[in-house]
Every structure is written in structure tokens, then in C-alpha cells.
Short mmCIF file of C-alpha atoms in Angstrom, two decimals:
data_model
loop_
_atom_site.label_atom_id
_atom_site.label_comp_id
_atom_site.label_asym_id
_atom_site.label_seq_id
_atom_site.Cartn_x
_atom_site.Cartn_y
_atom_site.Cartn_z
CA MET W 1 0.00 0.00 0.00
CA HIS W 2 2.85 2.38 0.90
CA ASN W 3 4.51 1.82 -2.48
CA LEU W 4 1.22 2.39 -4.28
CA LEU W 5 0.69 5.69 -2.47
CA SER W 6 4.26 6.81 -3.06
CA ALA W 7 4.03 6.11 -6.78
CA GLY W 8 0.57 7.66 -6.96
CA PHE W 9 1.58 10.88 -5.24
CA LYS W 10 4.67 11.14 -7.40
CA ARG W 11 2.42 10.91 -10.43
CA LEU W 12 0.02 13.44 -8.90
CA TRP W 13 2.70 16.05 -8.22
CA THR W 14 3.92 15.80 -11.81
CA ASN W 15 0.43 15.78 -13.33
CA LYS W 16 -0.13 18.88 -15.47
CA GLY W 17 -3.90 18.59 -15.22
CA PHE W 18 -3.70 18.70 -11.43
CA TRP W 19 -1.63 21.88 -11.41
CA LEU W 20 -3.81 23.44 -14.09
CA GLY W 21 -6.80 22.79 -11.85
CA ILE W 22 -5.00 24.36 -8.87
CA VAL W 23 -4.12 27.50 -10.85
CA THR W 24 -7.59 27.78 -12.36
CA ILE W 25 -9.37 27.44 -9.03
CA PHE W 26 -7.03 29.96 -7.43
CA ALA W 27 -7.63 32.41 -10.28
CA PHE W 28 -11.43 31.99 -10.08
CA SER W 29 -11.33 32.52 -6.31
CA VAL W 30 -9.30 35.71 -6.66
CA PHE W 31 -11.64 36.91 -9.42
CA TYR W 32 -14.77 36.40 -7.31
CA VAL W 33 -13.33 38.34 -4.40
CA LEU W 34 -11.92 41.17 -6.54
CA ASN W 35 -15.27 41.41 -8.32
CA GLY W 36 -16.89 41.72 -4.92
CA ILE W 37 -14.54 44.57 -4.06
CA ARG W 38 -15.40 46.29 -7.34
CA GLN W 39 -19.13 45.96 -6.68
CA SER W 40 -18.81 47.40 -3.19
CA VAL W 41 -16.96 50.41 -4.61
CA VAL W 42 -19.27 50.98 -7.59
CA PHE W 43 -22.50 50.65 -5.59
CA GLU W 44 -21.01 52.26 -2.48
CA HIS W 45 -22.23 49.70 0.01
CA SER W 46 -20.36 47.87 2.72
CA THR W 47 -20.25 44.10 2.69
CA ALA W 48 -18.31 41.23 4.22
CA LEU W 49 -15.70 38.83 2.92
CA ASP W 50 -18.09 35.97 3.75
CA ASN W 51 -20.44 37.02 0.92
CA PHE W 52 -17.81 36.26 -1.74
CA TYR W 53 -15.39 33.85 -0.10
CA PHE W 54 -17.48 30.70 -0.66
CA LYS W 55 -19.01 31.45 -4.06
CA LEU W 56 -16.77 28.91 -5.79
CA ALA W 57 -18.05 25.97 -3.72
CA PRO W 58 -20.53 24.64 -6.35
CA MET W 59 -17.73 24.44 -8.96
CA LEU W 60 -15.45 22.20 -6.87
CA GLY W 61 -17.37 19.05 -7.75
CA LEU W 62 -16.94 19.77 -11.45
CA PHE W 63 -13.18 20.23 -11.04
CA CYS W 64 -13.03 16.90 -9.18
CA ALA W 65 -15.05 15.20 -11.92
CA ILE W 66 -12.67 16.37 -14.64
CA PHE W 67 -9.51 15.55 -12.71
CA ILE W 68 -10.52 12.15 -11.28
CA SER W 69 -11.95 10.84 -14.54
CA PHE W 70 -8.77 11.88 -16.39
CA PHE W 71 -6.41 10.65 -13.68
CA ILE W 72 -7.93 7.20 -13.20
CA GLY W 73 -9.05 6.92 -16.81
CA THR W 74 -5.42 7.23 -17.89
CA GLU W 75 -4.51 4.29 -15.63
CA HIS W 76 -7.14 2.20 -17.43
CA SER W 77 -6.06 3.25 -20.91
CA GLU W 78 -2.35 2.70 -20.21
CA GLY W 79 -2.87 -0.62 -18.46
CA THR W 80 -1.44 0.69 -15.18
CA LEU W 81 -4.22 -0.78 -13.04
CA ARG W 82 -3.68 -4.25 -14.49
CA ASN W 83 0.08 -3.98 -14.04
CA LYS W 84 -0.29 -3.05 -10.37
CA ILE W 85 -2.22 -6.24 -9.77
CA ILE W 86 0.20 -8.35 -11.82
CA VAL W 87 3.11 -7.28 -9.58
CA GLY W 88 1.28 -8.46 -6.47
CA ARG W 89 -0.88 -5.57 -5.24
CA THR W 90 -4.40 -6.48 -4.19
CA ARG W 91 -7.38 -4.89 -5.89
CA THR W 92 -8.49 -3.43 -2.57
CA GLN W 93 -5.11 -1.73 -2.12
CA VAL W 94 -5.21 -0.38 -5.67
CA TYR W 95 -8.73 1.01 -5.21
CA LEU W 96 -8.08 2.58 -1.81
CA SER W 97 -4.80 4.14 -2.91
CA ASN W 98 -6.52 5.82 -5.86
CA TYR W 99 -9.30 7.08 -3.59
CA ILE W 100 -6.80 8.55 -1.13
CA ILE W 101 -4.74 10.21 -3.88
CA CYS W 102 -7.84 11.73 -5.50
CA LEU W 103 -9.08 12.92 -2.10
CA VAL W 104 -5.75 14.66 -1.48
CA ALA W 105 -6.06 16.30 -4.92
CA GLY W 106 -9.57 17.50 -4.00
CA THR W 107 -8.24 18.85 -0.70
CA CYS W 108 -5.58 20.78 -2.63
CA PHE W 109 -8.36 22.27 -4.77
CA ILE W 110 -10.08 23.44 -1.57
CA LEU W 111 -6.86 25.00 -0.30
CA ALA W 112 -6.30 26.82 -3.61
CA TRP W 113 -9.84 28.19 -3.38
CA LEU W 114 -9.48 29.31 0.25
CA ILE W 115 -6.03 30.84 -0.25
CA GLY W 116 -7.20 32.76 -3.31
CA GLY W 117 -10.07 34.23 -1.33
CA LEU W 118 -7.67 35.74 1.21
CA THR W 119 -7.00 38.55 -1.28
CA GLY W 120 -10.24 40.13 -0.06
CA ILE W 121 -9.06 40.61 3.53
CA PRO W 122 -7.41 44.03 2.94
CA ALA W 123 -10.70 45.40 1.57
CA PHE W 124 -13.31 43.54 3.64
CA GLY W 125 -11.49 42.49 6.77
CA PHE W 126 -11.87 39.04 8.29
CA TRP W 127 -14.91 36.79 8.25
CA ARG W 128 -17.90 38.01 10.22
CA PHE W 129 -18.77 34.52 11.45
CA GLY W 130 -15.28 34.16 12.91
CA VAL W 131 -12.64 31.45 12.83
CA ASN W 132 -15.00 28.80 14.22
CA GLY W 133 -17.46 29.43 11.40
CA LEU W 134 -14.67 29.28 8.84
CA LEU W 135 -13.38 25.98 10.23
CA LEU W 136 -16.89 24.48 10.23
CA TYR W 137 -17.50 25.54 6.63
CA THR W 138 -14.07 24.19 5.64
CA LEU W 139 -14.91 20.85 7.31
CA ILE W 140 -18.19 20.66 5.40
CA ALA W 141 -16.33 21.44 2.15
CA PHE W 142 -13.74 18.71 2.82
CA LEU W 143 -16.46 16.16 3.58
CA PHE W 144 -18.56 16.89 0.50
CA ILE W 145 -15.38 16.67 -1.58
CA ALA W 146 -14.75 13.27 0.07
CA ALA W 147 -18.28 12.27 -0.99
CA PHE W 148 -17.70 13.54 -4.54
CA THR W 149 -14.40 11.64 -4.61
CA GLY W 150 -16.13 8.45 -3.50
CA ILE W 151 -18.76 8.73 -6.23
CA LEU W 152 -16.31 9.67 -8.98
CA THR W 153 -13.69 7.08 -7.97
CA LEU W 154 -16.38 4.40 -8.07
CA LEU W 155 -17.38 5.47 -11.56
CA SER W 156 -13.83 5.84 -12.85
CA MET W 157 -12.50 2.58 -11.42
CA LEU W 158 -15.35 0.53 -12.89
CA SER W 159 -15.40 2.17 -16.34
CA SER W 160 -12.55 1.07 -18.58
CA ASN W 161 -13.29 3.52 -21.40
CA LYS W 162 -11.54 6.81 -20.60
CA SER W 163 -13.63 8.98 -22.94
CA ILE W 164 -16.92 7.59 -21.67
CA THR W 165 -15.74 7.98 -18.07
CA ILE W 166 -14.86 11.65 -18.54
CA VAL W 167 -18.15 12.52 -20.23
CA THR W 168 -20.21 10.52 -17.72
CA ALA W 169 -18.43 12.05 -14.71
CA ILE W 170 -18.95 15.61 -15.95
CA LEU W 171 -22.60 14.99 -16.85
CA LEU W 172 -23.23 13.29 -13.50
CA VAL W 173 -21.91 16.24 -11.48
CA LEU W 174 -23.68 18.77 -13.71
CA GLY W 175 -26.91 16.76 -13.38
CA LEU W 176 -26.62 16.67 -9.57
CA LEU W 177 -25.83 20.39 -9.54
CA MET W 178 -28.85 21.23 -11.71
CA PHE W 179 -31.10 19.03 -9.58
CA ALA W 180 -29.87 20.66 -6.37
CA SER W 181 -30.34 24.11 -7.93
CA MET W 182 -33.94 23.27 -8.83
CA VAL W 183 -34.63 22.09 -5.29
CA TYR W 184 -32.95 25.20 -3.86
CA ASN W 185 -34.97 27.51 -6.12
CA ARG W 186 -38.22 25.80 -5.16
CA LEU W 187 -37.43 26.35 -1.50
CA GLY W 188 -36.88 30.03 -2.28
CA GLU W 189 -40.37 30.52 -3.68
CA PRO W 190 -42.28 33.15 -1.64
CA GLU W 191 -45.58 32.22 0.01
CA PHE W 192 -47.31 35.22 -1.60
CA TYR W 193 -46.74 37.28 -4.71
CA SER W 194 -46.45 41.03 -4.31
CA GLY W 195 -49.74 42.88 -4.41
CA VAL W 196 -48.27 45.58 -6.66
CA VAL W 197 -50.16 45.98 -9.97
CA ILE W 198 -49.42 48.30 -12.87
CA THR W 199 -52.37 50.30 -14.17
CA SER W 200 -52.82 53.31 -16.42
CA ASP W 201 -52.47 55.42 -13.28
CA GLY W 202 -49.14 53.82 -12.39
CA MET W 203 -48.27 51.24 -9.75
CA GLN W 204 -50.91 50.52 -7.14
CA MET W 205 -50.99 48.22 -4.12
CA GLY W 206 -53.38 45.30 -4.12
CA ASP W 207 -53.88 42.24 -1.99
CA PRO W 208 -51.00 39.73 -1.98
CA THR W 209 -51.65 36.72 -4.21
CA PRO W 210 -50.90 33.19 -2.93
CA ASN W 211 -48.04 31.54 -4.81
CA PRO W 212 -49.09 28.08 -6.14
CA ASN W 213 -45.42 27.07 -6.30
CA TYR W 214 -44.85 27.68 -2.60
CA ILE W 215 -43.81 24.50 -0.80
CA THR W 216 -45.76 23.66 2.32
CA ARG W 217 -44.12 22.59 5.57
CA ALA W 218 -44.03 18.78 5.17
CA LYS W 219 -42.75 18.92 1.60
CA ARG W 220 -40.35 21.71 2.55
CA GLU W 221 -38.66 19.46 5.08
CA VAL W 222 -38.12 16.80 2.42
CA TYR W 223 -36.64 19.34 0.00
CA GLN W 224 -34.38 20.74 2.71
CA PHE W 225 -33.21 17.23 3.61
CA ILE W 226 -32.29 16.62 -0.04
CA LEU W 227 -30.15 19.76 -0.06
CA ASP W 228 -28.52 18.83 3.25
CA VAL W 229 -27.64 15.34 1.97
CA LEU W 230 -26.48 15.99 -1.60
CA PRO W 231 -22.88 17.23 -1.97
CA THR W 232 -24.11 19.64 -4.63
CA GLY W 233 -26.87 20.88 -2.33
CA GLN W 234 -24.36 21.52 0.45
CA SER W 235 -22.11 23.42 -1.95
CA ILE W 236 -24.97 25.65 -3.14
CA MET W 237 -26.03 26.46 0.41
CA MET W 238 -22.40 27.12 1.32
CA ALA W 239 -22.05 29.60 -1.55
CA ASN W 240 -25.09 31.45 -0.21
CA LEU W 241 -24.07 31.14 3.47
CA GLU W 242 -27.23 29.17 4.22
CA LEU W 243 -25.80 26.01 5.78
CA THR W 244 -27.78 25.32 8.95
CA HIS W 245 -28.12 21.55 9.46
CA PHE W 246 -24.41 20.94 9.89
CA LEU W 247 -24.68 17.55 11.59
CA THR W 248 -26.98 16.20 8.87
CA SER W 249 -24.57 17.34 6.16
CA ILE W 250 -21.56 15.85 7.95
CA ILE W 251 -23.24 12.48 8.51
CA ALA W 252 -24.58 12.41 4.94
CA SER W 253 -21.16 13.07 3.40
CA LEU W 254 -19.54 10.44 5.60
CA CYS W 255 -22.21 7.90 4.68
CA ILE W 256 -21.83 8.62 0.96
CA SER W 257 -18.04 8.34 1.20
CA ILE W 258 -18.06 5.08 3.16
CA THR W 259 -20.82 3.52 1.04
CA THR W 260 -19.28 4.40 -2.32
CA VAL W 261 -15.82 3.21 -1.25
CA THR W 262 -17.22 -0.06 0.13
CA VAL W 263 -19.31 -0.73 -2.97
CA GLY W 264 -16.42 0.32 -5.20
CA VAL W 265 -13.94 -2.04 -3.54
CA PHE W 266 -16.39 -4.94 -3.79
CA ALA W 267 -17.26 -4.23 -7.44
CA PHE W 268 -13.64 -3.65 -8.47
CA ASN W 269 -12.67 -7.00 -6.96
CA LYS W 270 -15.24 -8.61 -9.28
CA LYS W 271 -14.32 -6.58 -12.38
CA ASP W 272 -12.64 -8.22 -15.32
CA LEU W 273 -9.59 -6.11 -16.16
CA LYS W 274 -8.65 -6.37 -19.81
#
């Protein structure tokens, strides 16, 4: 296992795609914060670093999808996975080593994002929710990246076709992101529409109109649970500083990670490597 990890990390540190991802994430993070500074100057309103610092969270899953599918897909296409087993490594060791390496890569993506956001401190100051809030949000980010890594490693280790793996991984994350966005938007529907109406005499106030798309309490709890459980849902709420059910999100990410790794190890042990 140690040799597998050593070889894997050596390959990771020399992987151009990995470093391209790091630079891109860092650049996006800096851009979001600098754009926030520009907006505060143009519109002359005070704001906090928190409002821009986490905006990149929903994109992290997509970066992981691209990197993991390429990284593991290359091992399939070059026969590296088969060679590891031929020289005496167990399939479980091979699977777990790839998961760990990809999780470290995802953690590096998080660090690039967080470090890039520090450029906003001179203009906005430190986070309003304090160090404890920052650490809690960082923990949630690490855990939903661990869940993403579990899902994407499972897909990439079981799919031998690199091109299909890459396309499937990207579409899967985009699909989960779109689904979570739809759920989030439904939760944001107001209970009543504004009573403002436009007439020939201008705008006039009328009675508020009930919104048929408003989600009632029981259904709302189900929708909120979906957001708390899905890695994409957690990332969207993080970007909008709306994470509230921290324990649910932590347990959900851990369960997804453990389940996908367990299923992946079992399935990979049964897979016919050509």
C-alpha cells in the first residue's frame, strides 16, 4: 500500500492537469473576491468577505469530476491498473490508494480556493462569522469533496473507457448540480406574490396573491433534507451562506463516502480487467 501511495503521489505532483486545476481554481477565487470589491466600490455599500469567499463551492465538484476521470481513466487506458495487480498488489489496495490520492487532490483544490479568497481581507477584513465558522464551513467542504471523490472514484474505477468515463463524470456532477439548484430555487419561492399591480395610473398596491409554487411545511422538510444530503446541495447552500443543518450534512457526506468506497472495492474485486 505504501509503495502504491508513493508512486501515486509522485504521479500526482507531476500531473499537469492537477496543477492546471489548482491554478484555475485559485484564479477563479481571486476573481470572485476582486469582483466583490469592485461591486462594493461601484454601488457604495459595505459588505463582508463571507459574501464572496465561498461562491466557488458549487464548482469544486466539477473540477473533481474532470480531474478524477482523467487521472484514473489514464490508468485504465495505459494498463497501469492491471500492471499493479500483476506485480502483487491487491485490488483493494489499488482502489483505496486511488481514492486517497484523488481525495488529497480534492483537498488541494479546496486550499487553492481558500487561499485565493484571502485577497479580499485588505478590503473587507476578516470573516464576520469568525474562525470557528470558517473551520466548520471548511470541514463541510472537505467532507462533500470526500463524498464527490467516492462517487467519482467508483465510476472511474469501474469504467474502462476513458472517454466515456470523462463525459459521464462531468454529466453526472452537472446533473446533480442542476437538480440541487432546482430544489434550492423551489425552497426560495415566496408564500405570496407582491400585491403591486401596474395600471394606467401607475403602480398601485393590491392584496397579496398566494403563490401556487410555494412548498408547504411537510414537503419543505423533504426538499431541505435533499439539499442537506447531496454534496451539490451543500455546496450551493455554502455559496449562499445558508448552511444550517451541519450535523446532517456531515453524517450524509460520511455515509456517501463510506458507502461508495465499500461498494467500489467490492465491485472492483469482481471486475474483469482487460
